[in-house]
XYZ file of C-alpha atoms in Angstrom:
281
model
C 5.329 15.281 30.618
C 4.815 12.784 28.064
C 2.899 13.362 24.781
C 0.072 11.393 25.775
C -0.373 13.110 29.216
C -0.418 16.355 27.215
C -3.058 15.073 25.034
C -5.039 14.010 28.059
C -4.787 17.456 29.597
C -6.041 18.978 26.388
C -9.101 16.673 26.268
C -9.807 17.491 29.753
C -9.724 21.414 29.040
C -11.592 21.424 25.638
C -14.105 18.626 26.968
C -15.053 19.127 30.384
C -17.988 16.853 32.102
C -19.168 14.888 29.290
C -17.058 13.954 26.139
C -19.825 14.376 23.248
C -19.162 12.529 20.168
C -22.017 14.015 18.384
C -21.314 16.167 15.137
C -17.569 15.477 15.347
C -15.062 13.068 13.715
C -15.118 9.883 15.795
C -11.396 9.380 15.162
C -10.652 12.771 17.117
C -12.712 11.761 20.240
C -11.533 8.330 20.952
C -8.402 7.484 19.135
C -5.806 9.334 21.211
C -7.698 8.286 24.558
C -7.500 4.685 23.116
C -3.698 4.926 22.780
C -3.351 6.595 25.985
C -5.370 3.925 27.933
C -2.336 1.744 27.143
C 0.434 4.063 28.267
C 3.214 3.035 30.464
C 2.235 5.861 32.840
C -0.496 4.755 35.478
C -1.894 8.084 35.880
C -2.309 8.470 32.165
C -3.954 5.057 31.842
C -6.390 6.178 34.765
C -7.143 9.612 33.126
C -7.811 8.126 29.728
C -10.296 5.415 31.284
C -12.200 8.207 33.124
C -12.608 10.340 30.046
C -13.448 7.300 27.913
C -16.345 6.390 30.388
C -17.960 9.771 29.723
C -18.122 9.609 26.077
C -21.516 9.566 24.597
C -22.919 7.673 22.853
C -20.758 4.738 24.223
C -19.162 2.556 21.613
C -18.339 -0.918 21.739
C -14.544 -0.330 21.280
C -14.613 1.763 24.327
C -16.188 -1.052 26.387
C -13.627 -3.538 25.047
C -10.752 -1.253 26.007
C -11.938 -0.303 29.675
C -12.795 -4.010 30.210
C -9.081 -5.020 29.128
C -7.891 -2.584 31.855
C -9.684 -4.906 34.390
C -6.452 -6.936 34.110
C -4.265 -3.954 34.795
C -1.506 -4.408 37.485
C -2.316 -1.018 38.784
C -4.975 -0.785 41.522
C -5.720 2.607 40.549
C -6.276 1.827 36.998
C -8.340 -1.140 38.036
C -10.577 1.029 40.179
C -11.206 3.577 37.423
C -12.015 0.693 35.008
C -14.877 -0.676 37.465
C -16.040 3.071 38.248
C -16.434 3.549 34.582
C -18.319 0.283 33.934
C -20.357 0.972 36.940
C -21.674 4.194 35.418
C -22.404 2.757 31.878
C -25.276 0.807 32.825
C -26.504 -1.706 30.404
C -23.808 -0.863 28.013
C -21.345 -2.379 30.151
C -22.956 -5.871 29.632
C -19.946 -7.078 27.251
C -17.464 -6.435 30.109
C -19.358 -8.244 32.687
C -17.502 -11.839 32.253
C -14.078 -10.215 32.313
C -15.099 -8.232 35.731
C -16.324 -11.662 36.997
C -13.310 -13.213 36.061
C -11.115 -10.572 37.505
C -12.781 -10.611 40.762
C -11.603 -14.469 41.247
C -7.958 -12.846 41.236
C -8.630 -10.154 44.040
C -8.766 -11.380 47.728
C -11.497 -8.621 48.041
C -13.265 -6.754 45.352
C -13.790 -3.197 45.723
C -17.123 -1.471 46.237
C -16.928 0.060 42.458
C -16.654 -3.381 41.404
C -19.593 -4.817 43.317
C -21.874 -2.023 42.184
C -20.607 -2.367 38.764
C -21.884 -6.231 38.769
C -25.121 -4.888 39.288
C -25.503 -2.122 36.530
C -25.036 -4.297 33.494
C -28.645 -4.859 32.665
C -30.072 -8.195 32.028
C -26.357 -9.606 31.549
C -26.351 -9.027 35.593
C -28.169 -12.107 35.955
C -24.763 -13.878 35.690
C -23.354 -11.933 38.710
C -26.346 -12.944 41.341
C -24.620 -15.922 42.670
C -21.392 -13.977 43.151
C -23.436 -11.060 44.723
C -25.156 -13.434 47.098
C -22.057 -14.801 48.342
C -20.515 -11.354 48.880
C -23.708 -10.430 50.692
C -23.325 -13.206 53.238
C -19.581 -13.500 53.319
C -18.351 -9.851 53.372
C -19.838 -7.568 56.050
C -18.066 -4.470 54.776
C -19.308 -5.088 51.052
C -22.718 -6.517 52.077
C -24.585 -3.040 51.519
C -23.193 -2.594 48.176
C -24.052 -6.356 47.288
C -27.529 -5.782 48.334
C -27.860 -2.495 46.429
C -26.471 -4.301 43.262
C -29.029 -7.035 43.688
C -31.756 -4.499 43.833
C -30.484 -2.621 40.537
C -30.586 -6.198 38.856
C -34.361 -6.451 39.932
C -36.446 -9.350 39.018
C -33.509 -11.161 37.340
C -32.041 -11.470 41.112
C -35.024 -13.706 42.212
C -32.334 -16.471 43.189
C -30.762 -14.124 45.698
C -34.094 -13.901 47.780
C -32.956 -16.538 50.219
C -29.607 -14.917 50.777
C -31.442 -11.606 51.430
C -33.613 -12.999 53.906
C -30.981 -15.140 55.865
C -29.241 -11.504 56.063
C -32.464 -9.912 57.635
C -32.254 -12.705 60.224
C -28.554 -12.155 60.815
C -28.951 -8.176 61.339
C -32.076 -8.597 63.514
C -35.067 -6.563 63.824
C -33.405 -3.098 64.876
C -29.818 -3.035 64.404
C -28.164 -0.559 66.439
C -25.019 0.364 64.325
C -25.138 2.686 61.292
C -23.613 0.157 58.999
C -26.032 -2.513 59.876
C -28.975 -0.336 59.619
C -27.773 0.927 56.135
C -27.391 -2.703 55.011
C -30.919 -3.706 56.369
C -32.494 -0.667 54.579
C -30.763 -1.884 51.358
C -31.647 -5.525 51.747
C -35.442 -4.401 52.020
C -35.216 -2.155 49.020
C -33.582 -5.163 47.013
C -36.598 -7.559 47.859
C -39.104 -5.074 47.065
C -37.364 -4.394 43.750
C -36.929 -8.020 42.901
C -40.539 -8.112 43.015
C -42.539 -10.892 41.682
C -39.842 -13.839 41.499
C -39.467 -13.304 45.494
C -43.288 -13.155 46.124
C -43.713 -16.754 47.169
C -40.762 -16.839 49.454
C -41.629 -13.537 51.074
C -45.298 -14.881 51.836
C -43.822 -17.907 53.480
C -41.362 -15.735 55.322
C -44.434 -13.839 57.186
C -44.338 -17.156 59.243
C -40.565 -17.151 59.805
C -39.646 -17.537 63.763
C -37.454 -14.478 63.362
C -39.284 -10.897 63.800
C -36.610 -9.286 61.748
C -37.641 -11.802 58.956
C -41.410 -11.247 59.382
C -41.186 -7.445 59.434
C -38.751 -7.365 56.517
C -41.121 -9.577 54.660
C -44.043 -7.206 55.175
C -42.147 -4.153 54.302
C -40.934 -5.465 50.956
C -44.376 -7.175 49.814
C -46.225 -3.729 50.630
C -43.778 -1.982 48.348
C -43.373 -4.127 45.187
C -44.621 -2.449 42.108
C -47.458 -5.043 41.699
C -48.400 -6.326 45.110
C -51.108 -9.132 44.764
C -54.372 -8.058 46.485
C -54.156 -11.245 48.520
C -51.491 -9.658 50.742
C -54.175 -7.958 52.711
C -55.333 -11.256 54.125
C -51.787 -12.215 54.861
C -50.963 -9.000 56.649
C -54.349 -9.203 58.612
C -53.195 -12.748 60.001
C -50.181 -10.640 61.586
C -52.215 -8.089 63.409
C -51.783 -9.979 66.756
C -48.019 -10.582 66.156
C -46.061 -10.810 69.480
C -43.613 -8.366 67.930
C -44.458 -4.707 67.950
C -42.073 -3.839 65.287
C -43.960 -6.652 62.992
C -47.172 -4.988 63.966
C -46.229 -1.521 63.256
C -44.939 -2.933 59.824
C -48.336 -4.336 59.093
C -50.022 -1.091 60.096
C -47.975 0.867 57.560
C -48.484 -2.002 54.795
C -52.277 -1.982 55.206
C -52.265 1.811 54.741
C -50.170 1.407 51.527
C -52.590 -1.202 50.285
C -55.525 0.889 51.143
C -54.052 3.800 49.315
C -52.856 2.152 46.124
C -55.879 -0.308 45.566
C -59.109 1.477 45.125
C -62.317 0.137 46.306
C -60.965 -1.410 49.608
C -63.717 -2.202 52.246
C -63.758 0.218 55.175
C -62.995 -2.216 57.803
C -59.446 -2.176 56.312
C -58.935 1.444 57.219
C -60.427 0.716 60.710
C -57.697 -2.033 61.152
C -54.932 0.277 59.990
C -56.089 2.989 62.290
C -56.280 0.510 65.427
C -52.977 -1.111 64.562
C -51.333 2.325 64.115
C -52.177 3.099 67.574
C -50.000 0.391 69.174
C -47.016 1.662 71.144
C -43.523 0.954 69.480
C -41.459 -1.051 71.833
C -38.302 -2.549 71.028
């Protein structure tokens, strides 16, 4: 067992869970791990990254050191680095450029790397085009790409067309669990993106695909600030030929009636009538 490995074991025993730096000499918290992160032993580097990622408050020197491990030849160490960055939130923003560059060298990014792209706060806007390509080009990672776009929120407005195309591809009622999970995350992402996507989503209410129309209704009704004009948009779909769309409209009208006070009573009647329609696939 090397001295650095022993050092890591001591850290893990004495400081389980979160590694608190408050009230201690900063050098005793970080210096040994920053040395260990460059050790020749793969397991030592991985352990050091995981421990550094738990230190609070996070320090720029730690983010920089973990970002450097994105270029590590070990897949194990790389995975540990992206997982650590994914858990840092906006504090990982300085490492986003390194993460994007290293993804170009991997034939297929990991799930942790995809989620990390959506965790860096406002800096994540740079990752939106990359995430949109993953969403449409990698079926296995599409759910994670949609989730990452949802984490980015309003800054991911440019990805709304890709999200709508994903709804069209998935169809109105996917039978396989992975596709159902992807559709749910796409809908959540559209709702979290919010205002930047409203114009496209309102246009999508007239899309030829029932999957897109129903998805647009679902997302618009669940945005943090839904415009009151949506009520008339949804009312125009009361006679939609798709039972799925009509059911989404019923639920959307219920949401609007509940969260906007002073709605006229005909809205409630419409909701009740549409809610009684049979759900047929």
